[in-house]
Structures are given as C-alpha cells and as structure tokens.
C-alpha cells in the first residue's frame, strides 16, 4: 500500500506533536507513562487495520471458494456426501462448456502467436525476401514496440550506394 505525500506529512506532524508532548512532560515516570500510552494507541490502531484487512481477505477467499465454504458449513456426513455428489454432477455438466472455452482460448493465443511471428518475417522461408531500408526500419521499430522500447528508441535506416 503506497502512502501519499499528504499521509506522510500527516504522520510526520503527528510524530512531531507526540515528541513535543514527550519533551514538555515533567518527570521520568510520566515520560514513560506517556511513551507506553502512545505505543498502546499505535498498537491498537494497527490491530484494527490488521483485523479489517484480514476480514477483507477472508471475504474474498470465501467468494473464491464457494463450494469449499459450503462444504465446511454443511452439518453431518450424509449431507456432506450429498453436497459433494451434487458438486461433481454440476461440474460434469459444465465440463464440456469449460473445455470448449479453454480450447477457444488456446486457439486464439495460437493464432495471435502465429500472427506475431508472421509480423517479424519467417526466417525459414524458402525464398529470400527483398529488404528495403524502409522495410528494415519498420521491422526494427515493430520489434522495439513489442519490447516496450518504442518510446525510448527509434531506428532509422538509410540506404547507401
């Protein structure tokens, strides 16, 4: 979690206030009491933040693993058995659709990889390709763009006779 400049300034002001209060406190016993009180407040605040974060992660985990949470909350061996059987049945029904989606996804990725390979030219082609200065510059710049370097570098090729 990134802190903004305003949050950092707020923390600095709070630390400055606490340190100033500490310096103006009279007596060693009261200074220790103040320091321990501040540490207790900080620990309590951190604990509240940790609890909130834990609850958020717990809720997300329960959302991601609905079947398992349902299984844990089901009472009795017989009910758990029926729940498992129902989950297997629903998984079997959804399996052909899931498989079709996965196949379509792989085919799309393959087509994209083939198109990307063709964009760079085929080094195994039977006939050599005639290159011009412009086509070479375009291929080099396409390569730089694919690597995310097109904002930093540009290739210019000139033909010399």
XYZ file of C-alpha atoms in Angstrom:
161
model
C 0.000 0.000 0.000
C 1.564 3.264 -1.167
C 1.374 6.283 1.081
C 0.554 9.621 -0.440
C 2.553 12.731 0.291
C -0.328 14.062 2.407
C -0.395 10.887 4.531
C 3.368 11.078 5.075
C 3.103 14.743 6.098
C 0.227 13.889 8.462
C 2.305 11.131 10.088
C 5.264 13.492 10.451
C 3.063 16.135 12.095
C 1.632 13.518 14.471
C 5.114 12.252 15.410
C 6.279 15.831 15.888
C 3.290 16.529 18.160
C 3.906 13.380 20.202
C 7.625 14.123 20.551
C 6.916 17.715 21.564
C 4.429 16.477 24.174
C 7.030 13.980 25.400
C 9.677 16.700 25.763
C 7.363 19.001 27.712
C 6.299 16.252 30.124
C 7.924 16.625 33.551
C 9.446 13.657 35.355
C 10.797 10.340 34.118
C 7.777 8.323 35.330
C 5.294 10.480 33.433
C 7.511 10.339 30.310
C 7.432 6.524 30.432
C 3.672 6.514 31.001
C 3.191 8.823 28.023
C 5.505 6.737 25.808
C 3.748 3.470 26.733
C 0.360 5.085 26.239
C 1.377 6.212 22.736
C 2.727 2.744 21.933
C -0.528 1.189 23.142
C -2.587 3.521 20.947
C -0.393 2.749 17.930
C -0.661 -0.997 18.551
C -4.449 -0.728 18.909
C -4.732 1.248 15.654
C -2.504 -1.245 13.825
C -4.557 -4.140 15.222
C -7.777 -2.564 13.910
C -6.205 -2.134 10.469
C -4.975 -5.742 10.503
C -8.419 -7.051 11.513
C -10.091 -5.074 8.711
C -7.563 -6.342 6.163
C -7.953 -9.926 7.422
C -11.745 -9.704 7.124
C -11.430 -8.412 3.548
C -9.090 -11.277 2.600
C -11.360 -13.760 4.364
C -14.416 -12.492 2.476
C -12.561 -12.649 -0.850
C -11.371 -16.174 -0.084
C -14.903 -17.259 0.781
C -16.108 -15.765 -2.507
C -13.388 -17.547 -4.487
C -14.016 -20.921 -2.820
C -17.805 -21.072 -2.525
C -18.067 -24.860 -2.728
C -15.476 -25.418 -0.006
C -17.109 -22.892 2.335
C -20.487 -24.505 1.725
C -18.912 -27.900 2.460
C -17.467 -26.609 5.755
C -20.813 -25.179 6.868
C -22.759 -28.329 5.970
C -23.590 -30.411 9.045
C -23.496 -34.193 9.036
C -21.639 -36.778 6.986
C -24.676 -37.671 4.873
C -25.328 -34.018 3.960
C -21.643 -33.519 3.103
C -21.722 -36.608 0.893
C -24.798 -35.324 -0.964
C -23.167 -31.910 -1.388
C -20.028 -33.475 -2.875
C -22.107 -35.599 -5.254
C -24.131 -32.556 -6.376
C -20.921 -30.561 -6.948
C -19.495 -33.405 -9.035
C -22.706 -33.565 -11.096
C -22.721 -29.802 -11.720
C -19.030 -29.927 -12.613
C -19.669 -32.734 -15.074
C -22.485 -30.745 -16.689
C -20.309 -27.642 -17.032
C -17.256 -29.588 -18.200
C -17.982 -29.572 -21.969
C -18.570 -25.813 -21.938
C -15.421 -25.181 -19.862
C -13.405 -27.409 -22.195
C -14.767 -25.588 -25.242
C -13.868 -22.228 -23.668
C -10.339 -23.419 -22.899
C -9.893 -24.754 -26.450
C -11.124 -21.457 -27.915
C -8.743 -19.545 -25.645
C -5.765 -21.685 -26.707
C -6.712 -21.354 -30.386
C -6.906 -17.566 -30.034
C -3.500 -17.483 -28.326
C -2.034 -19.702 -31.055
C -3.457 -17.510 -33.814
C -2.040 -14.443 -32.082
C 1.393 -16.076 -31.771
C 1.347 -17.063 -35.461
C 0.344 -13.536 -36.469
C 3.107 -12.082 -34.288
C 5.652 -14.476 -35.834
C 4.499 -13.566 -39.340
C 4.810 -9.872 -38.492
C 8.525 -10.366 -37.866
C 9.012 -12.336 -41.048
C 9.618 -16.019 -41.459
C 13.332 -16.842 -41.155
C 12.703 -20.333 -42.572
C 11.098 -19.189 -45.813
C 12.321 -20.968 -48.946
C 12.882 -17.777 -50.927
C 14.820 -14.833 -49.551
C 12.831 -11.662 -49.018
C 13.915 -8.445 -50.690
C 14.604 -5.919 -47.980
C 14.491 -2.194 -48.387
C 15.694 0.417 -45.940
C 12.072 1.274 -45.154
C 11.003 -2.360 -44.547
C 14.014 -2.971 -42.284
C 13.307 0.193 -40.303
C 9.652 -0.837 -39.945
C 10.597 -4.306 -38.687
C 13.154 -2.948 -36.211
C 10.659 -0.397 -34.899
C 7.947 -3.088 -34.621
C 10.395 -5.185 -32.612
C 11.155 -2.234 -30.313
C 7.431 -1.630 -29.881
C 6.855 -5.272 -28.933
C 9.512 -4.900 -26.230
C 8.002 -1.636 -24.982
C 11.010 0.397 -26.076
C 9.339 2.383 -28.861
C 9.086 5.463 -26.614
C 12.824 5.439 -25.933
C 14.324 4.329 -29.230
C 13.582 4.687 -32.914
C 15.560 3.032 -35.701
C 16.215 4.974 -38.892
C 17.910 3.138 -41.743
C 19.307 4.910 -44.757
C 20.452 3.176 -47.880
C 23.951 3.989 -49.120
C 25.011 3.161 -52.627
